[in-house]
Tab-separated table of C-alpha atoms in Angstrom:
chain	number	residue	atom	x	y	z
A	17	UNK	CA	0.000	0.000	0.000
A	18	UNK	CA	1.523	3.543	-1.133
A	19	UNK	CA	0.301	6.374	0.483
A	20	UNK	CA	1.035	9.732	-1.243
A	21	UNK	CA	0.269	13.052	0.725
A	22	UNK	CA	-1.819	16.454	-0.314
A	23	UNK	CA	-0.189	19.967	-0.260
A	24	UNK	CA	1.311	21.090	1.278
A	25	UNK	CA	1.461	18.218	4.179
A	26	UNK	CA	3.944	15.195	4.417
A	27	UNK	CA	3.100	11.653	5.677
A	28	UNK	CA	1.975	12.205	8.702
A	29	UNK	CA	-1.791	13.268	7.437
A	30	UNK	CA	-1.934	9.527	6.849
A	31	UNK	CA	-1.314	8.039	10.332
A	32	UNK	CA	-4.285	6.631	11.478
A	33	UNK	CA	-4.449	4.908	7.836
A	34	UNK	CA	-1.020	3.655	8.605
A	35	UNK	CA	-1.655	2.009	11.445
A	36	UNK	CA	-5.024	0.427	10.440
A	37	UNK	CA	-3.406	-0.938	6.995
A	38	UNK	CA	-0.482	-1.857	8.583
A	39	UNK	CA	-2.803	-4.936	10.691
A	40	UNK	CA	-2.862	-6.179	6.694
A	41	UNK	CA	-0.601	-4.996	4.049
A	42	UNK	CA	2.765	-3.543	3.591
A	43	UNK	CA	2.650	0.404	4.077
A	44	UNK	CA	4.758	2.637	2.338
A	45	UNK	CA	4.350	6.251	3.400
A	46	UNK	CA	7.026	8.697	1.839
A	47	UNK	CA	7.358	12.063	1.743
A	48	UNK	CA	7.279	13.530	-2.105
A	49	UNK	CA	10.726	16.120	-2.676
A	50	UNK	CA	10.431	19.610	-0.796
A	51	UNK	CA	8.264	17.736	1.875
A	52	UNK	CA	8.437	16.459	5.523
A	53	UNK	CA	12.079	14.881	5.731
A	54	UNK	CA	12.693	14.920	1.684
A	55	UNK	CA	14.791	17.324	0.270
A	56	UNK	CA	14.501	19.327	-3.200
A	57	UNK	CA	17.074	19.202	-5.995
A	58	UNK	CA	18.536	22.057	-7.139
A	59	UNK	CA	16.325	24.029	-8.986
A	60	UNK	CA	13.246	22.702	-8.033
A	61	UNK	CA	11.815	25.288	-6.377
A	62	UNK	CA	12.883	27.625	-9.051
A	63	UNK	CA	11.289	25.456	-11.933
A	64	UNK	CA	8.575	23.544	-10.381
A	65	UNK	CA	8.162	20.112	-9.535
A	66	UNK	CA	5.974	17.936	-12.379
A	67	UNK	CA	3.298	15.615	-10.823
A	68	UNK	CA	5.012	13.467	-13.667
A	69	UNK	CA	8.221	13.901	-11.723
A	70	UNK	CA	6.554	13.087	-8.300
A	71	UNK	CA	5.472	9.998	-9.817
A	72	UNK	CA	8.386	8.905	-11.149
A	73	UNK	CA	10.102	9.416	-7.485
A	74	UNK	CA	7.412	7.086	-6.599
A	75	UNK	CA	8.660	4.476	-8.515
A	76	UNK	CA	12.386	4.640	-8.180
A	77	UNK	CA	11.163	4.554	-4.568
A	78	UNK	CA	9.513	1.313	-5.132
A	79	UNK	CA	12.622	0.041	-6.878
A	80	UNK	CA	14.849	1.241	-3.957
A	81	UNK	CA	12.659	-0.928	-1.423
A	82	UNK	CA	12.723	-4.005	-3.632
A	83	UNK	CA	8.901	-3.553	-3.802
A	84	UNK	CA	8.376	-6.405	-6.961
A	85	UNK	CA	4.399	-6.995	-6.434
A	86	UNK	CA	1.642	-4.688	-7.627
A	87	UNK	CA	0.595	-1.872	-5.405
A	88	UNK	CA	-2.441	0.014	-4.428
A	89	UNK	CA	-1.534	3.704	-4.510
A	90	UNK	CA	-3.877	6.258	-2.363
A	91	UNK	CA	-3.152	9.393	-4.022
A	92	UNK	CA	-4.790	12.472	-1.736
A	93	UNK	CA	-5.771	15.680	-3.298
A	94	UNK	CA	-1.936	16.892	-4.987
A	95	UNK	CA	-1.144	13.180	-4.198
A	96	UNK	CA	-4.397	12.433	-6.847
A	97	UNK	CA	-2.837	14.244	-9.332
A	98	UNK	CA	0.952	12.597	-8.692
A	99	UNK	CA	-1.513	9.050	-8.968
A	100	UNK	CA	-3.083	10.154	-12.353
A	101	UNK	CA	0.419	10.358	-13.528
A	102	UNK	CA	1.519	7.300	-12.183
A	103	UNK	CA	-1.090	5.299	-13.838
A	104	UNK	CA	-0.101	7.137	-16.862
A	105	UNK	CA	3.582	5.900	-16.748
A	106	UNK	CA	3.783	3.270	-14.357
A	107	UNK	CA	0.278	1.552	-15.313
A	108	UNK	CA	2.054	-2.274	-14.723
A	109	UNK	CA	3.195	-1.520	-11.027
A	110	UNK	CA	-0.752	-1.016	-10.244
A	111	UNK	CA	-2.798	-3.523	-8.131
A	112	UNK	CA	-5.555	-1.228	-7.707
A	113	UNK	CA	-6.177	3.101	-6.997
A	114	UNK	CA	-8.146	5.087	-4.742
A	115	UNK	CA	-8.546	8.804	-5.571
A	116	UNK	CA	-9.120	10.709	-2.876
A	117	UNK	CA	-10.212	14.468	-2.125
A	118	UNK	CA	-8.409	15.232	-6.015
A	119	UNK	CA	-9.231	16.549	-9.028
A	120	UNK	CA	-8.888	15.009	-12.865
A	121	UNK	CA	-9.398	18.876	-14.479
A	122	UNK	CA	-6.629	21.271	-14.507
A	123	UNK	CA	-6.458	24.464	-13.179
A	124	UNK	CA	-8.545	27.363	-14.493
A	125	UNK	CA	-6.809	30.428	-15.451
A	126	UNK	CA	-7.789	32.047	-12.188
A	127	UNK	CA	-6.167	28.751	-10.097
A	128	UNK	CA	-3.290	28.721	-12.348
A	129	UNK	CA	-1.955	32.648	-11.151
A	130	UNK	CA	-3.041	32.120	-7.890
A	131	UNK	CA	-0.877	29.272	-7.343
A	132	UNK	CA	1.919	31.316	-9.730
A	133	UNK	CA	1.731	34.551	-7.331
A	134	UNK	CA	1.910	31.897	-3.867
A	135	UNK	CA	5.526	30.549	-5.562
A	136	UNK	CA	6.150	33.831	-6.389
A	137	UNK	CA	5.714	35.300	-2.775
A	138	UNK	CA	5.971	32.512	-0.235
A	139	UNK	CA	9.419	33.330	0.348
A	140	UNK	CA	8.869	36.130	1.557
A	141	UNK	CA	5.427	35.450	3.355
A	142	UNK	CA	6.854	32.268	4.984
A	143	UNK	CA	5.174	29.180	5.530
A	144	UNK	CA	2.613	30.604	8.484
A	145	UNK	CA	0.803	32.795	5.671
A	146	UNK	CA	-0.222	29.681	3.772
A	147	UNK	CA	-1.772	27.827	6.886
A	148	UNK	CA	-3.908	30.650	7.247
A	149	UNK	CA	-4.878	31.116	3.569
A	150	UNK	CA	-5.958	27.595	2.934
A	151	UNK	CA	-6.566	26.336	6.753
A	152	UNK	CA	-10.420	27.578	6.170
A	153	UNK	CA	-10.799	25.817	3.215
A	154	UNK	CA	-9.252	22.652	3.946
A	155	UNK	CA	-12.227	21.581	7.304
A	156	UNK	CA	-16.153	21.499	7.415
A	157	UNK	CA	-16.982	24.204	9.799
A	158	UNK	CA	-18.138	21.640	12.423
A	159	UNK	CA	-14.323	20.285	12.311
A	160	UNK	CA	-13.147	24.148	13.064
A	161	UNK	CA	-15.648	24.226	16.113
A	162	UNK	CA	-15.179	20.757	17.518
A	163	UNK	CA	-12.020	19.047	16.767
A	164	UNK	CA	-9.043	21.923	17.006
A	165	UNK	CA	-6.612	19.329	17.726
A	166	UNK	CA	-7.186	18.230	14.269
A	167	UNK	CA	-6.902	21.855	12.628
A	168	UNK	CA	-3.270	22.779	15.041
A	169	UNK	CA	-1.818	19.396	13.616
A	170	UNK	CA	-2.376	20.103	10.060
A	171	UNK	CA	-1.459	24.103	10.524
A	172	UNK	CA	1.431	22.684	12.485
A	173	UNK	CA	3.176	21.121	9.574
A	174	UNK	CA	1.908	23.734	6.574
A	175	UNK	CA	4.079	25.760	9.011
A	176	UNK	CA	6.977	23.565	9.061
A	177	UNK	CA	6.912	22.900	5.538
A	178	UNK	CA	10.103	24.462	3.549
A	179	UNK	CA	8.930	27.704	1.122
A	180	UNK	CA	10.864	26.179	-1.423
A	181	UNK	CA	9.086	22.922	-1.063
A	182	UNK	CA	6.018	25.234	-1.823
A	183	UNK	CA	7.346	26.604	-4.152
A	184	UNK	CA	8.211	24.086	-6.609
A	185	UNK	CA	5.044	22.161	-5.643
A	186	UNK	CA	2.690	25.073	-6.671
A	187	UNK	CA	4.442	25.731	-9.701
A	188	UNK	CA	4.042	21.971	-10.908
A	189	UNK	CA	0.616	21.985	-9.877
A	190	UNK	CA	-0.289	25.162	-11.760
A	191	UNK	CA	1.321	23.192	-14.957
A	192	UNK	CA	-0.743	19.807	-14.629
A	193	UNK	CA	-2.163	18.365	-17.884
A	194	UNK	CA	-6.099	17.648	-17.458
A	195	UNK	CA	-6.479	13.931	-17.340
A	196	UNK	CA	-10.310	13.627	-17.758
A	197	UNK	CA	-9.480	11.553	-21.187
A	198	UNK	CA	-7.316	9.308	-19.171
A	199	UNK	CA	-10.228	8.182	-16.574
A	200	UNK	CA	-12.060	6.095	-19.047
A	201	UNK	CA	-8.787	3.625	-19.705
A	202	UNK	CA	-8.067	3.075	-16.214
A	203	UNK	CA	-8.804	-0.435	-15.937
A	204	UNK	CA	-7.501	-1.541	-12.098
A	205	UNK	CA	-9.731	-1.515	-9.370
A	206	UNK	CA	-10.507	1.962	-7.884
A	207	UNK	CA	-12.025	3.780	-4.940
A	208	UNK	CA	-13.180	7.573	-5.405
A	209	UNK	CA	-13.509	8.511	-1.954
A	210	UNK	CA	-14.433	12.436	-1.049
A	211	UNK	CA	-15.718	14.128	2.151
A	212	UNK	CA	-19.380	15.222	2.308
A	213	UNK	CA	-18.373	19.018	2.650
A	214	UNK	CA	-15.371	18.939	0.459
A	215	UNK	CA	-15.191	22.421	-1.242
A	216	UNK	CA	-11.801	21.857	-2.749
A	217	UNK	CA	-13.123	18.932	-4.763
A	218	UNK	CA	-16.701	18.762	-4.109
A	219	UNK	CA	-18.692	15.336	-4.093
A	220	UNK	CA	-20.309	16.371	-7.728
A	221	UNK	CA	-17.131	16.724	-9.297
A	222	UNK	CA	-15.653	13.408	-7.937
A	223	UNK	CA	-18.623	11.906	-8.701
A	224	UNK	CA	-18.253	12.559	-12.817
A	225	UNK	CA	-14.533	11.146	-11.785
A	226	UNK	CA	-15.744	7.900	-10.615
A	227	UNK	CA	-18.867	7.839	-13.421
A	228	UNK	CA	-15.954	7.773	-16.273
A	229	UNK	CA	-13.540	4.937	-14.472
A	230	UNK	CA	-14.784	1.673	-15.394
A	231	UNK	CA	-16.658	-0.175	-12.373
A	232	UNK	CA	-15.421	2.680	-10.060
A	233	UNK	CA	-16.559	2.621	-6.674
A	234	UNK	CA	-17.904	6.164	-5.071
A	235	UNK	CA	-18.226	6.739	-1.485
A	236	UNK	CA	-18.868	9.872	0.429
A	237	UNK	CA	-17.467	10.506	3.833
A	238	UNK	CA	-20.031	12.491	5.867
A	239	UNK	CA	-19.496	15.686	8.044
A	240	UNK	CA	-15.873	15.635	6.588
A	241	UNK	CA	-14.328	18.328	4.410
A	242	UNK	CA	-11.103	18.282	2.502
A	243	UNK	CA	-9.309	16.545	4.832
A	244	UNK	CA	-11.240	13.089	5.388
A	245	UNK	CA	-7.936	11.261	6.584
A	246	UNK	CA	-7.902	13.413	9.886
A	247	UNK	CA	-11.418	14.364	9.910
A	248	UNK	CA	-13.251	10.936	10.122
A	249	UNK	CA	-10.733	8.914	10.246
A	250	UNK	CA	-12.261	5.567	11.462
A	251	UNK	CA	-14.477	6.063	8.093
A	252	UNK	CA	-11.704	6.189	6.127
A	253	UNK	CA	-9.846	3.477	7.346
A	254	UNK	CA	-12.944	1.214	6.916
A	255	UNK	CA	-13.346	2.150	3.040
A	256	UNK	CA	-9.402	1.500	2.930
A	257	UNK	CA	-9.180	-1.762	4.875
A	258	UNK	CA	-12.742	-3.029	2.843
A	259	UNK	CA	-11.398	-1.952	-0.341
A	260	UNK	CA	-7.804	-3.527	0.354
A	261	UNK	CA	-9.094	-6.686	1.408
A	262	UNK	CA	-10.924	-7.012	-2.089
A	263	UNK	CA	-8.114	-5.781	-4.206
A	264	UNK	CA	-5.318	-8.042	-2.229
């Protein structure tokens, strides 16, 4: 089981997941370059980081840990779009997918400079101004109010996460090819799994995602927003271990 992060987090949004799939499968949980303990290359942050290059870190991962056997990949939100890539170039290392909290459409004009003006200026804003520009968009309000544990982890490492790392993400996010033709050939197994009050990538627009992957299956996580690994947990563990325990 591969487990690939959403900006701009590391591993650690996955740790409940890693423990429950750990009772039954082999978890791999890395950090992608400019994240949590991996470091950029030189001129990454200056030229942006391709979800095509993510994914192919992914697989010379895979080689590096001897990893021989099919995988399921869980791609989450920027993870989705590093797992769209992967499927593109790596199609024969895939057991099964699960999408979750992403997007198959690229940016709109409008997304495209705003994530061009945050590589531009997060140097200078540091890491803290990003928590607070995306930390309201990122929960359901009922996650604000009730669980702020949850909300301090996740500003806690957007705050720790390197500018550069940023950087270079945004810029290769801003520059991802629409894969909406590529949904209709994926032919593994694969779980499209969004949070009820996702505004990032709402439940509609996930839904046309799993409508155009063969025999997809489409769940909705209530009372969760973006953020369904820390928000409701337990829920998402259950699709994962159910959907794991078909695939394996």
């Amino acid at each position: 089981m591969l487990l690939v992060h959403g900006f701009p987090l590391d591993h650690t949004m996955w740790a409940t997941q890693i423990t429950a799939l750990a009772r039954q499968s082999r978890v791999i949980a890395p950090d992608l370059r400019g994240f949590g303990q991996s470091p950029l290359a030189p001129g990454d942050a200056e030229c942006g980081i391709s979800m095509e290059a993510y994914a192919d870190d992914l697989a010379e991962l895979l080689d590096k840990l001897d990893v021989r056997e099919p995988i399921v990949l869980a791609g989450f939100s920027m993870g989705g779009y590093v797992a769209w890539q992967f499927v593109r170039r790596h199609v024969h290392r895939l057991r099964a997918l699960v999408a979750c909290d992403t997007r198959a459409a690229a940016d709109t004009e409008e997304a495209r400079l705003g994530r061009l003006k945050m590589s531009e200026n997060v140097a200078d804003w540091g890491s803290g101004r990003v928590a607070e520009i995306m930390g309201p968009r990122l929960f359901a309000s009922a996650t604000m109010e009730k669980k702020p544990d949850v909300v301090a982890a996740v500003r806690a490492v957007v705050e720790r996460t390197p500018p550069a790392g940023i950087a270079a993400a945004q810029r290769g996010m801003a520059s991802r090819p629409d894969v909406t033709s590529l949904l209709p050939t994926i032919k593994v197994p694969t779980l499209v799994l969004v949070g009820e009050l996702d505004v990032i990538s709402p439940p509609a627009e996930m839904k046309e995602i799993a409508d155009a992957i063969p025999a997809a299956e489409y769940l909705v996580i209530p009372r969760a927003g973006h953020m369904t690994t820390m928000e409701e947990p337990e829920a998402v563990n259950q699709a994962l271990t159910q959907f794991v325990g078909l695939v394996a």
